[in-house]
JSON list of C-alpha atoms in Angstrom, two decimals:
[
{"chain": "A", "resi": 18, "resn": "UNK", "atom": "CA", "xyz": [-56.71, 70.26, 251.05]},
{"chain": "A", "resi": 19, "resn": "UNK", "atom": "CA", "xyz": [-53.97, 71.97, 248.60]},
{"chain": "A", "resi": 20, "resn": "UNK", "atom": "CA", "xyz": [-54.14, 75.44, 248.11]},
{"chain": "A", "resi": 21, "resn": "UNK", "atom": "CA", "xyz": [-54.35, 75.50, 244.68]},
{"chain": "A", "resi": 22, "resn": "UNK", "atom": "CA", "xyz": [-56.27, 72.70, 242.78]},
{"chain": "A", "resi": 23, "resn": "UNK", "atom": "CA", "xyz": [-56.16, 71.80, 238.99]},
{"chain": "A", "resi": 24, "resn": "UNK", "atom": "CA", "xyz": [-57.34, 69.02, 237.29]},
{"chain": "A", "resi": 25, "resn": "UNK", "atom": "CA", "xyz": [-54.35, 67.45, 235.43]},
{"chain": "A", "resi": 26, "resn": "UNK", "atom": "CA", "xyz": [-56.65, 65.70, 232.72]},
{"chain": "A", "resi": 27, "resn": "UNK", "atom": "CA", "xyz": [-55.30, 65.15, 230.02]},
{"chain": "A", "resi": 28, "resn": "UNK", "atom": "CA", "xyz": [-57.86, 67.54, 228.09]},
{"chain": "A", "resi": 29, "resn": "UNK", "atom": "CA", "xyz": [-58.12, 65.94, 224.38]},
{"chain": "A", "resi": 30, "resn": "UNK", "atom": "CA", "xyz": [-60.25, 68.61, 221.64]},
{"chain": "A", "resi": 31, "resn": "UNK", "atom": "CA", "xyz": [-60.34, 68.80, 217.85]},
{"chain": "A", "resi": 32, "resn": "UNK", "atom": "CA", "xyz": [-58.90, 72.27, 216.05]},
{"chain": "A", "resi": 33, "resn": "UNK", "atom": "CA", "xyz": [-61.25, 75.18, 216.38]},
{"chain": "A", "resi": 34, "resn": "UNK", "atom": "CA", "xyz": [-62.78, 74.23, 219.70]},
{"chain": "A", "resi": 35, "resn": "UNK", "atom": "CA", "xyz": [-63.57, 76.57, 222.87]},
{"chain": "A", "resi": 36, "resn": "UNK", "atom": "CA", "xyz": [-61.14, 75.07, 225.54]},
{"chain": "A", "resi": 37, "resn": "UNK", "atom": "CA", "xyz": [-62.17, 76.08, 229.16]},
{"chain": "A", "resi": 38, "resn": "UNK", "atom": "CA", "xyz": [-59.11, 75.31, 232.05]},
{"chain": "A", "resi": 39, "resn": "UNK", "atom": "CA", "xyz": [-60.11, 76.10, 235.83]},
{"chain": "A", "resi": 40, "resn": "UNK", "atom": "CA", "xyz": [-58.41, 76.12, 239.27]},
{"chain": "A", "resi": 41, "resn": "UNK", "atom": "CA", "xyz": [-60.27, 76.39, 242.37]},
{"chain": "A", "resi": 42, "resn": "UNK", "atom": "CA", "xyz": [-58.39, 77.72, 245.79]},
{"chain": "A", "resi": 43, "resn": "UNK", "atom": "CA", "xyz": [-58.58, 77.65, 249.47]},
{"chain": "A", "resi": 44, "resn": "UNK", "atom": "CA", "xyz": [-57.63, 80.66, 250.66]},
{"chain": "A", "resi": 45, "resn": "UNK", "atom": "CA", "xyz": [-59.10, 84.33, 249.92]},
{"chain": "A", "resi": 46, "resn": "UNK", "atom": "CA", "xyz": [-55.94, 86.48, 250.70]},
{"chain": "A", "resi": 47, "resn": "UNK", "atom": "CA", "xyz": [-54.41, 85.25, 246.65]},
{"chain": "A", "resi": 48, "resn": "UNK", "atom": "CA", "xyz": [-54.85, 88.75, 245.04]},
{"chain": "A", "resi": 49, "resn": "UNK", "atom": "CA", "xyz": [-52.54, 88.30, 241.81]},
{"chain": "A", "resi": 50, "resn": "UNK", "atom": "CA", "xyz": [-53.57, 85.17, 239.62]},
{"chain": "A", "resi": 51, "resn": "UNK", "atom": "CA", "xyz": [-51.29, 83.73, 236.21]},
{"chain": "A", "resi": 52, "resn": "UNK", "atom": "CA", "xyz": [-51.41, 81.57, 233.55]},
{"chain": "A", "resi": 53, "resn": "UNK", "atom": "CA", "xyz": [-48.44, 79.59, 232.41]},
{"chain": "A", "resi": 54, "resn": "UNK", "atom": "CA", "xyz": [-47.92, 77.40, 229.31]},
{"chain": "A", "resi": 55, "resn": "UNK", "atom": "CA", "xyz": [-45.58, 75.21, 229.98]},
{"chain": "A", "resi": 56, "resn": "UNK", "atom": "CA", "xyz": [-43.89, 73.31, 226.95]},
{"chain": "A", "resi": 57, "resn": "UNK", "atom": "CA", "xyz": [-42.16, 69.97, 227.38]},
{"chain": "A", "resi": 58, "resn": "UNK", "atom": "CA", "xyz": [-38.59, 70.19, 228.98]},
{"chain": "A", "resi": 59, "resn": "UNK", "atom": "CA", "xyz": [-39.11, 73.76, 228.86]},
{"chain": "A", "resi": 60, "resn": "UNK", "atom": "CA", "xyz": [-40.08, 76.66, 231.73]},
{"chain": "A", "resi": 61, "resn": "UNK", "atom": "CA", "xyz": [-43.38, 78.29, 232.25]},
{"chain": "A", "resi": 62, "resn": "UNK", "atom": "CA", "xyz": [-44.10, 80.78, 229.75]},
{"chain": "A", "resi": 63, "resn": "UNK", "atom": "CA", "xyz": [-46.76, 83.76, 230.81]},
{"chain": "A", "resi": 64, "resn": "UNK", "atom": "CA", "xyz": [-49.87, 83.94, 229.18]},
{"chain": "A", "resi": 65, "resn": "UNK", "atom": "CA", "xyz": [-52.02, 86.02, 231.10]},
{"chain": "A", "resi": 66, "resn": "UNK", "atom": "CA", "xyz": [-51.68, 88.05, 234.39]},
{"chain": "A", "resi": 67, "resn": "UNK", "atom": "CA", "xyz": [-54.75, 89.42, 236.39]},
{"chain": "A", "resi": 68, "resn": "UNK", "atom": "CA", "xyz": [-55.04, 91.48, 239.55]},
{"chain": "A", "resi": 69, "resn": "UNK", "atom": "CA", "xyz": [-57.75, 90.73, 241.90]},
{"chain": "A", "resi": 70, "resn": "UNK", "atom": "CA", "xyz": [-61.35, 89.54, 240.78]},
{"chain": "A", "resi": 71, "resn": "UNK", "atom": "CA", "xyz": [-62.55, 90.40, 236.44]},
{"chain": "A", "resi": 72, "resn": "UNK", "atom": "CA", "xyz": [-61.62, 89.64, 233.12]},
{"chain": "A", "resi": 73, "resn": "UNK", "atom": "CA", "xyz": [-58.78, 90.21, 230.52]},
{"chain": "A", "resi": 74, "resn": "UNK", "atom": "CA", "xyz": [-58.76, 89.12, 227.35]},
{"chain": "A", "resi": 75, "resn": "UNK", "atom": "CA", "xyz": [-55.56, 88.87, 224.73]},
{"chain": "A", "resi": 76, "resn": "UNK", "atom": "CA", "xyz": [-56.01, 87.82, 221.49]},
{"chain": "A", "resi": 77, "resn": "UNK", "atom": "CA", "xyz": [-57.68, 83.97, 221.53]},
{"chain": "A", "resi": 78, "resn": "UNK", "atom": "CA", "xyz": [-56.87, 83.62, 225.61]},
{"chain": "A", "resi": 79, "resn": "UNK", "atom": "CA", "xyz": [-59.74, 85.11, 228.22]},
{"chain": "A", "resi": 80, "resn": "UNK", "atom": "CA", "xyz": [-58.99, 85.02, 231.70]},
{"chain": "A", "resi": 81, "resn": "UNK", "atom": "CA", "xyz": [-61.47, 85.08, 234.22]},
{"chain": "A", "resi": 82, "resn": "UNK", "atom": "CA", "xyz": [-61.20, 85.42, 238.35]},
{"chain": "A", "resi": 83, "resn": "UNK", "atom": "CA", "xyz": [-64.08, 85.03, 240.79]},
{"chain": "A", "resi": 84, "resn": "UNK", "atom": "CA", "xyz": [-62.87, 85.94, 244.09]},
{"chain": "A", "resi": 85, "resn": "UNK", "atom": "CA", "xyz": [-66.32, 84.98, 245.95]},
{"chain": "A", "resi": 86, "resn": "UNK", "atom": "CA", "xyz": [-65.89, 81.55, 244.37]},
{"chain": "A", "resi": 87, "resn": "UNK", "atom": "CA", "xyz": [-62.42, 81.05, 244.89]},
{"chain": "A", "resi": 88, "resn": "UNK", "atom": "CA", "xyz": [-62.52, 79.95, 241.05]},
{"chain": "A", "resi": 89, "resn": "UNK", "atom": "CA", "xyz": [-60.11, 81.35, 238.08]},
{"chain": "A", "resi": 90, "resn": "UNK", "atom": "CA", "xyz": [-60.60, 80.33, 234.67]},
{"chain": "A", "resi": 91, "resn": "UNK", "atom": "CA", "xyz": [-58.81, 80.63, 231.05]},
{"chain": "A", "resi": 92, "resn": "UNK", "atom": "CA", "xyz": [-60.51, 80.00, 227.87]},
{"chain": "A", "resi": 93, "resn": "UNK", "atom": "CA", "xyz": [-58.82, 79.32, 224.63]},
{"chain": "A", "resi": 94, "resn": "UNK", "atom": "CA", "xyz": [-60.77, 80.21, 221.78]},
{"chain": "A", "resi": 95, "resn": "UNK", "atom": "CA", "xyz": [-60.46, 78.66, 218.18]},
{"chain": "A", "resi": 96, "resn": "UNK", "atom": "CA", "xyz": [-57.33, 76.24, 219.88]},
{"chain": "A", "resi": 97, "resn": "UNK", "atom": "CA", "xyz": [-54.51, 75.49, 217.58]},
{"chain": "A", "resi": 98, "resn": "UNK", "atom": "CA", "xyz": [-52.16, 72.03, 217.59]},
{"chain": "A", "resi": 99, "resn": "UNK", "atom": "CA", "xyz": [-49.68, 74.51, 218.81]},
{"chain": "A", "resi": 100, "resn": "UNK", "atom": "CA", "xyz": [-51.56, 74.80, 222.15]},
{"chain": "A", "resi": 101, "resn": "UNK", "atom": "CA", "xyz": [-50.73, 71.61, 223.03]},
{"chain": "A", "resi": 102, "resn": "UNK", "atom": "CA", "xyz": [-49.13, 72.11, 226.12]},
{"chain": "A", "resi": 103, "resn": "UNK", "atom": "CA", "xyz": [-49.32, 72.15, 229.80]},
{"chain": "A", "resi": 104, "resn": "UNK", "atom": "CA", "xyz": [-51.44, 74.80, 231.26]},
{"chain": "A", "resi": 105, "resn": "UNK", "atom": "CA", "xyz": [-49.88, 75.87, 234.74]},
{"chain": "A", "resi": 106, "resn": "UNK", "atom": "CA", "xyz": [-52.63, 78.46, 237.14]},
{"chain": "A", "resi": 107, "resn": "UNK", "atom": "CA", "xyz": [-50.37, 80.37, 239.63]},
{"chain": "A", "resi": 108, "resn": "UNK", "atom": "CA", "xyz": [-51.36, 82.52, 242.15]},
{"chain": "A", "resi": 109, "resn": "UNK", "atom": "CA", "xyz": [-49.59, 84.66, 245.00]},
{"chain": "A", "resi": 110, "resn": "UNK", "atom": "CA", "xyz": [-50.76, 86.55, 247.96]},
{"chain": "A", "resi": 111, "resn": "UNK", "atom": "CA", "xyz": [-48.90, 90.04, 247.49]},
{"chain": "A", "resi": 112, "resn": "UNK", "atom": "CA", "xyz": [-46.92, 91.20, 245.08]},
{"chain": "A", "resi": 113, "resn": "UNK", "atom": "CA", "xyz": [-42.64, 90.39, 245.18]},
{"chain": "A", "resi": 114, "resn": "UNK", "atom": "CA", "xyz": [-43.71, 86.58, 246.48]},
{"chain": "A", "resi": 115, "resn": "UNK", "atom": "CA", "xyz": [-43.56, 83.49, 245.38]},
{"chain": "A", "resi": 116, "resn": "UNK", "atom": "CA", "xyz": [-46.10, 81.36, 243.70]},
{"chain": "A", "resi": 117, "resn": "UNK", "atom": "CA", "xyz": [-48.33, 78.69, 244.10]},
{"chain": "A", "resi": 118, "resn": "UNK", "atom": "CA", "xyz": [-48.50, 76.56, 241.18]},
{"chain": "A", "resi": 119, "resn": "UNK", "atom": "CA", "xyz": [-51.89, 74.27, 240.91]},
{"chain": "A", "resi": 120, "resn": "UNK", "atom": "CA", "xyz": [-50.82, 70.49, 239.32]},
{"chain": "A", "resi": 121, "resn": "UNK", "atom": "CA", "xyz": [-51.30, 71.56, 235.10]},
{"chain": "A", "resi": 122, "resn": "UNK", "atom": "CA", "xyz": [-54.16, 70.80, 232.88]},
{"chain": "A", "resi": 123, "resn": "UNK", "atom": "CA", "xyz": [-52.23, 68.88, 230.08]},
{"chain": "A", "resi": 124, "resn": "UNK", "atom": "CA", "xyz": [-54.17, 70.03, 226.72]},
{"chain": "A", "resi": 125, "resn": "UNK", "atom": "CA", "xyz": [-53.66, 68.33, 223.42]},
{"chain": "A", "resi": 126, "resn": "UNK", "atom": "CA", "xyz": [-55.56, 69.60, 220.28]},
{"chain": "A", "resi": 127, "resn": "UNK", "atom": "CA", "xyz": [-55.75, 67.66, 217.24]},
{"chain": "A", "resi": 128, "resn": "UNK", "atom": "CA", "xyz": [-55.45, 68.77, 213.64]},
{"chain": "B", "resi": 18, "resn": "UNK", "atom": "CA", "xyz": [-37.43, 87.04, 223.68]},
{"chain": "B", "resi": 19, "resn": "UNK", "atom": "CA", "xyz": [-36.51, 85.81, 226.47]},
{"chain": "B", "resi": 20, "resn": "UNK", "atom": "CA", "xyz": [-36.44, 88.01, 230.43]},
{"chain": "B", "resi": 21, "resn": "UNK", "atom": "CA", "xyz": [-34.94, 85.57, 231.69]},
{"chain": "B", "resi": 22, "resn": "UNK", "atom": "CA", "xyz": [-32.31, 83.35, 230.77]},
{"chain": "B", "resi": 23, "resn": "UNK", "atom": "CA", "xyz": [-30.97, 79.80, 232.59]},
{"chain": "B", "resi": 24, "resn": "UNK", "atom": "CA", "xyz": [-27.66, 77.79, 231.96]},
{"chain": "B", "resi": 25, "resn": "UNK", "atom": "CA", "xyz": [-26.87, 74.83, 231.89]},
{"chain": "B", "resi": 26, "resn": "UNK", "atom": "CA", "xyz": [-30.41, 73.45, 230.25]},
{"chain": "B", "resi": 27, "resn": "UNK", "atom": "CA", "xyz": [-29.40, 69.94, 230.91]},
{"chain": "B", "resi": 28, "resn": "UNK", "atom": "CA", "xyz": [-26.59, 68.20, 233.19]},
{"chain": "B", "resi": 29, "resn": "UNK", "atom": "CA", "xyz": [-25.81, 64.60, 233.72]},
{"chain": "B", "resi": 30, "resn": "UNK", "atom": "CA", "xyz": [-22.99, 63.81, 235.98]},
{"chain": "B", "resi": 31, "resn": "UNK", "atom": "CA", "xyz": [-21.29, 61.71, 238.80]},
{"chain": "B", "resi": 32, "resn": "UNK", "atom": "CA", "xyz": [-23.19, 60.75, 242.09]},
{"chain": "B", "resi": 33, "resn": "UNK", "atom": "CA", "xyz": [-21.04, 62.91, 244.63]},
{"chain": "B", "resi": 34, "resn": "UNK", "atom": "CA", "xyz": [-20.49, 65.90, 242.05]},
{"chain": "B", "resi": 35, "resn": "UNK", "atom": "CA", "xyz": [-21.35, 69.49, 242.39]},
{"chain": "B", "resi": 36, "resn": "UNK", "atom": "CA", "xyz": [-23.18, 71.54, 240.06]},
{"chain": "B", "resi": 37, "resn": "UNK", "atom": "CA", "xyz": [-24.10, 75.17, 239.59]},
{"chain": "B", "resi": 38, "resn": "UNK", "atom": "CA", "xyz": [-26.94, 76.35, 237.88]},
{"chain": "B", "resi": 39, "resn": "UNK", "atom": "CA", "xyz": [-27.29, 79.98, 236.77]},
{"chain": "B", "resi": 40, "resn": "UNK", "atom": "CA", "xyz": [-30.00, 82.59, 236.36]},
{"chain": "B", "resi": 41, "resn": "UNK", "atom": "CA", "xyz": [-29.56, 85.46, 234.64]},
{"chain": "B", "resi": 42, "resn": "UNK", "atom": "CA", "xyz": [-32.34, 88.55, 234.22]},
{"chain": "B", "resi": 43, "resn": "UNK", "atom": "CA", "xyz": [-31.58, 89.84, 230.59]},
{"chain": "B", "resi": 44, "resn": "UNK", "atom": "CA", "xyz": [-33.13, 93.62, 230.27]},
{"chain": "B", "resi": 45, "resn": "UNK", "atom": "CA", "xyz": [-34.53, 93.82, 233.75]},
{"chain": "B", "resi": 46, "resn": "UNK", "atom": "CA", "xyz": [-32.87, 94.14, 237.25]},
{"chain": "B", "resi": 47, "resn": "UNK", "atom": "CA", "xyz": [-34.41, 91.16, 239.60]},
{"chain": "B", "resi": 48, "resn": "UNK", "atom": "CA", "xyz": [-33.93, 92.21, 243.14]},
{"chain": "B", "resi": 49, "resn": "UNK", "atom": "CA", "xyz": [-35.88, 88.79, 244.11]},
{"chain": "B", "resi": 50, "resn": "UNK", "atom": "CA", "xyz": [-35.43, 85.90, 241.77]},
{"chain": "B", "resi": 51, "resn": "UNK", "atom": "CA", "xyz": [-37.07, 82.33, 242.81]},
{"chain": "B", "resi": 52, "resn": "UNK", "atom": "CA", "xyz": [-35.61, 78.88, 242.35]},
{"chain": "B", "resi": 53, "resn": "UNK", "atom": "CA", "xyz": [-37.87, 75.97, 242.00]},
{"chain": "B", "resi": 54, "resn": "UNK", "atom": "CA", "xyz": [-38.32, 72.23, 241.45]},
{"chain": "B", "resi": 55, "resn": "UNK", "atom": "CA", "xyz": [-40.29, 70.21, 239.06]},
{"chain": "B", "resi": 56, "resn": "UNK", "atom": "CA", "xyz": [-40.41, 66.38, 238.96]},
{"chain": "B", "resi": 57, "resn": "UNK", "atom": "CA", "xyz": [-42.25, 64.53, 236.25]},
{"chain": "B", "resi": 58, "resn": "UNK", "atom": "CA", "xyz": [-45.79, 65.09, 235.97]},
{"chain": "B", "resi": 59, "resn": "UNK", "atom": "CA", "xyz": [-45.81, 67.27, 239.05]},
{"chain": "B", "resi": 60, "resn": "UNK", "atom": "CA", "xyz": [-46.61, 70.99, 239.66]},
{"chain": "B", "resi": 61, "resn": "UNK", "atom": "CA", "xyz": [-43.26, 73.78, 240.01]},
{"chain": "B", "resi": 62, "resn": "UNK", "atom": "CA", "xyz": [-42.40, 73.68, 244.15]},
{"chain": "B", "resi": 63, "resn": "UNK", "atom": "CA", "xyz": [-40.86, 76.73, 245.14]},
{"chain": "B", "resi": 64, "resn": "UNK", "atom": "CA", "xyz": [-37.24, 75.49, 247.10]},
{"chain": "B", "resi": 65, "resn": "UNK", "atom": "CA", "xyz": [-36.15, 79.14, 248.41]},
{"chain": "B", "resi": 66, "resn": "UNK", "atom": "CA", "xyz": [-36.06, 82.80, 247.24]},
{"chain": "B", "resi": 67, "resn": "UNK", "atom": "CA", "xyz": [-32.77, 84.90, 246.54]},
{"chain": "B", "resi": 68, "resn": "UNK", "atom": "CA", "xyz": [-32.69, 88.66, 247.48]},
{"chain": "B", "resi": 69, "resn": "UNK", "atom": "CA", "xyz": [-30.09, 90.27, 246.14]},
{"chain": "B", "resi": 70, "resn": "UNK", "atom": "CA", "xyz": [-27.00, 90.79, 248.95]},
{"chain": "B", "resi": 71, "resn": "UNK", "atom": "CA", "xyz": [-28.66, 88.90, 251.20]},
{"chain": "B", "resi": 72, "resn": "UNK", "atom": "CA", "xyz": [-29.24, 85.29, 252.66]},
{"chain": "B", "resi": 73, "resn": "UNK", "atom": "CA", "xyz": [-31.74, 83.21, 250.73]},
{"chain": "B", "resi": 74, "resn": "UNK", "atom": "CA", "xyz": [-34.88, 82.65, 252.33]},
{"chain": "B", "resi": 75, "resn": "UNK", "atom": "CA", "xyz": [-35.31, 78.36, 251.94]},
{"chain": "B", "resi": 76, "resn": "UNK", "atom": "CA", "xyz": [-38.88, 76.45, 252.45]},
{"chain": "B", "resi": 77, "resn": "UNK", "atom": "CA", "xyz": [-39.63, 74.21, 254.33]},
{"chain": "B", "resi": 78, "resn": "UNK", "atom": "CA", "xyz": [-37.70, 70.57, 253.95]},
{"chain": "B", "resi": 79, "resn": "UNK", "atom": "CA", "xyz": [-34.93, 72.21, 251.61]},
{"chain": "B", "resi": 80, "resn": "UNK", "atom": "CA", "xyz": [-31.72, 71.65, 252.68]},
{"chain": "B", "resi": 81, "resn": "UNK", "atom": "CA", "xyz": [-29.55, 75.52, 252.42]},
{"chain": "B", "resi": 82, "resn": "UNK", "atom": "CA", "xyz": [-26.62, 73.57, 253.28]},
{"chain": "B", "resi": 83, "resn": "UNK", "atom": "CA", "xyz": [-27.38, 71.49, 249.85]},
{"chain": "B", "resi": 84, "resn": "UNK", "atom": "CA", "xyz": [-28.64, 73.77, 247.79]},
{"chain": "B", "resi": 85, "resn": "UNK", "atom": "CA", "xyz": [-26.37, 76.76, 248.48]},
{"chain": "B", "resi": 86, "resn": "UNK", "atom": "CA", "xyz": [-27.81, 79.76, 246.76]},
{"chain": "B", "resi": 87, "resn": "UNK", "atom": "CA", "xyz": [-25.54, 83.14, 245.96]},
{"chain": "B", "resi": 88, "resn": "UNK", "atom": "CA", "xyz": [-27.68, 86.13, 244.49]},
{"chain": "B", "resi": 89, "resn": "UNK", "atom": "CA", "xyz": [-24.42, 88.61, 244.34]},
{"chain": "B", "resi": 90, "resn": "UNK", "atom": "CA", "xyz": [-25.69, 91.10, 241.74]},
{"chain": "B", "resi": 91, "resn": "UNK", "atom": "CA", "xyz": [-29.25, 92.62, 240.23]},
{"chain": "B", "resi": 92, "resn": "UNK", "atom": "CA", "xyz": [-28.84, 90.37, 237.19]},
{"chain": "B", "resi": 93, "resn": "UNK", "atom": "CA", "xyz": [-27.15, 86.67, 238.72]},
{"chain": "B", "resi": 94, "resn": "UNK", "atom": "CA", "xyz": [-28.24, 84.02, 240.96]},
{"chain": "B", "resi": 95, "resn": "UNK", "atom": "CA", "xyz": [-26.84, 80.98, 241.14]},
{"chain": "B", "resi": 96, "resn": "UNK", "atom": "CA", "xyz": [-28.27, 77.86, 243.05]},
{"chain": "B", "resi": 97, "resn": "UNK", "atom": "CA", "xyz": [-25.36, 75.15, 243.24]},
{"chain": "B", "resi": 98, "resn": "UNK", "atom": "CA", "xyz": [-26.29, 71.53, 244.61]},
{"chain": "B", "resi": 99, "resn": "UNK", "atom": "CA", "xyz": [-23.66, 70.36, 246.22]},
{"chain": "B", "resi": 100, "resn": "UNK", "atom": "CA", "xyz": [-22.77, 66.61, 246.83]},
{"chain": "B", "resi": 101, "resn": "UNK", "atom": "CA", "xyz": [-25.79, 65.75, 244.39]},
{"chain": "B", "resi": 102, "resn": "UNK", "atom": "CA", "xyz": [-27.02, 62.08, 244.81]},
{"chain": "B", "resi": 103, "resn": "UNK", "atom": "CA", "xyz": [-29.56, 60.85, 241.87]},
{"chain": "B", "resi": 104, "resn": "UNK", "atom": "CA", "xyz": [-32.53, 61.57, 244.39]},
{"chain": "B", "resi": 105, "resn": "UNK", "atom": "CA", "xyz": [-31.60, 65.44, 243.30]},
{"chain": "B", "resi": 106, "resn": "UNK", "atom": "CA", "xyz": [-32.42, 64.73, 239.70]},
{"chain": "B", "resi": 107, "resn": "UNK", "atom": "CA", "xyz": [-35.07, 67.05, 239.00]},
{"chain": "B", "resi": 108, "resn": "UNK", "atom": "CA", "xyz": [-35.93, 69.98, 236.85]},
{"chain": "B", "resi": 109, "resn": "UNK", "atom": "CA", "xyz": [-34.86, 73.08, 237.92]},
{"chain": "B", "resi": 110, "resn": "UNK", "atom": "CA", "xyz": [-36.31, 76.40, 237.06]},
{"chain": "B", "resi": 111, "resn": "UNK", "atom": "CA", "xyz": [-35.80, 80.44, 238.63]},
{"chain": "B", "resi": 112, "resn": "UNK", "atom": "CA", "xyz": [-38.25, 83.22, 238.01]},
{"chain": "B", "resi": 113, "resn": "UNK", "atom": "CA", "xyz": [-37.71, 86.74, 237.99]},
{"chain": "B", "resi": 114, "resn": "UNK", "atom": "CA", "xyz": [-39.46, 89.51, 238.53]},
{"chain": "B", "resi": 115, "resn": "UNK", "atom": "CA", "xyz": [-38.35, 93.60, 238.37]},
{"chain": "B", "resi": 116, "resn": "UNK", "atom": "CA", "xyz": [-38.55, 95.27, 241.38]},
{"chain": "B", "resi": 117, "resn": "UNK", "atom": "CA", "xyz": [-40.76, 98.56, 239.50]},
{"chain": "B", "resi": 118, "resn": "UNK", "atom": "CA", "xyz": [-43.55, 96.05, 239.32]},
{"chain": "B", "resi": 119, "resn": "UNK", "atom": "CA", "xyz": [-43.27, 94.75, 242.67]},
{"chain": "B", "resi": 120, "resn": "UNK", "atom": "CA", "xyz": [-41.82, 91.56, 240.96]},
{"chain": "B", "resi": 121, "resn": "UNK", "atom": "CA", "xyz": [-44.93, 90.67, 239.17]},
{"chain": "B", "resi": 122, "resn": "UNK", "atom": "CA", "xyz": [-45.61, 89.37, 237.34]},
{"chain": "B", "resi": 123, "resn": "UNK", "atom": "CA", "xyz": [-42.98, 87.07, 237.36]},
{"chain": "B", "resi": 124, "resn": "UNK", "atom": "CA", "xyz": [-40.89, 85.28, 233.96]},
{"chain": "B", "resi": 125, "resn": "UNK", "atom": "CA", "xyz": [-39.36, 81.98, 234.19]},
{"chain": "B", "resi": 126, "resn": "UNK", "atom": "CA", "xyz": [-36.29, 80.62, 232.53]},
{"chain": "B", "resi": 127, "resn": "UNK", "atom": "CA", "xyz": [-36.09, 77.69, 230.64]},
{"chain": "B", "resi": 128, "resn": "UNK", "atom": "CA", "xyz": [-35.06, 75.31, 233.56]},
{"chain": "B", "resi": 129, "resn": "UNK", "atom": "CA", "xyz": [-32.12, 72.82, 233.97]},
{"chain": "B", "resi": 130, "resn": "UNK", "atom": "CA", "xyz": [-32.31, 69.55, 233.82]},
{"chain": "B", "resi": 131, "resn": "UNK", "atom": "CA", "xyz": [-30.55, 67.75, 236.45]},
{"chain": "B", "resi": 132, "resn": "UNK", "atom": "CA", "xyz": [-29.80, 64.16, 236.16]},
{"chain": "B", "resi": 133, "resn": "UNK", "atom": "CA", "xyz": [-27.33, 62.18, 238.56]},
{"chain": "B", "resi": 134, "resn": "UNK", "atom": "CA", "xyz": [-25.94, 59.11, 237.86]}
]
């Protein structure tokens, strides 16, 4: 089992739709969780950051972690063309190390 | 803008060549910067981690005598792949992160693209 699982889709919705992205993990010691959008032929950009288990919301983008579930979520709301991309979860166990990267949920959104 | 900033974006060369990639931070000082590997359609896989004035720290399966990393100040590290063969084509991309956030989180750069011939 890999640490970090994502489903790579690809995730197809219309403009103005609720996108939901997940990753599930295997092990309880991750304590910092990310979200990446990663553009074609480009690097990971951060979208959201959370510390252990709750919410954070910015702008259209929620992030949610459930440390009892192992289970981290992001939501898009009202999803633009321009969020096509490749959504990257991350995760580390302590802060100053590296990350573990789940596959990407490839997202298109048509106008 | 940009934290973090990555040169060459894309290299094509000679089987047998070496080639240095570099990884600057731009406002920050990155006493730990990552290096990483993405193939097509496949997640980032960390290859080793630079400390500044130190050795680099390699993974598992990565060859240091390859992939020869040099992290000599708070704002360079370099990863050079020496003797590259077209099995090293890849996509390569460091992180950064600033040492009064306990390097998180961390920013990427806008990877190189490495293709041998």
């Amino acid at each position: 089992q890999k640490e970090v699982e994502q489903d790579p889709g690809p995730l197809s919705v219309p403009e103005g739709a609720i996108v939901s992205l997940n990753c599930t993990y295997s092990n309880s010691a991750f304590q910092y969780f990310m979200w990446y959008r990663q553009y074609s032929r480009k690097g990971p950009e951060l979208l959201m950051y959370t510390y252990s288990s709750g919410n954070k919301e910015d702008g259209r983008f929620t992030a949610q972690v459930d440390k009892s579930s192992k289970y981290i979520s992001l939501f898009i709301r009202d999803s633009q063309p321009s969020d096509s991309a490749t959504y990257l979860c991350a995760m580390s166990y302590q802060a100053g190390t590296a990350l573990i990267f789940g596959k990407g949920t490839t997202l298109s959104v048509s106008s | 803008g940009a934290v973090v900033s990555q040169h060459p974006s894309w290299v094509i060369c000679k089987s047998g060549t070496s080639v240095k990639i570099e990884c600057r931070s731009l406002d920050f000082q990155a006493t730990t910067m990552f290096w990483y590997r993405q193939f097509p359609k496949q997640s980032l896989m960390l290859m080793a981690t630079s400390n500044e004035g130190s050795k680099a720290t390699y993974e598992q399966g990565v060859e240091k005598d390859k992939f020869l990393i040099n992290h000599a100040s708070l704002t360079l590290s370099t990863l050079t792949v020496t003797s590259a063969h077209p099995e090293d084509s890849s996509f390569y991309i460091c992180s950064a992160g600033t040492a009064r956030n306990n390097n998180q989180p961390q920013h990427f750069g806008d990877g190189t693209r490495l293709s041998i011939l």
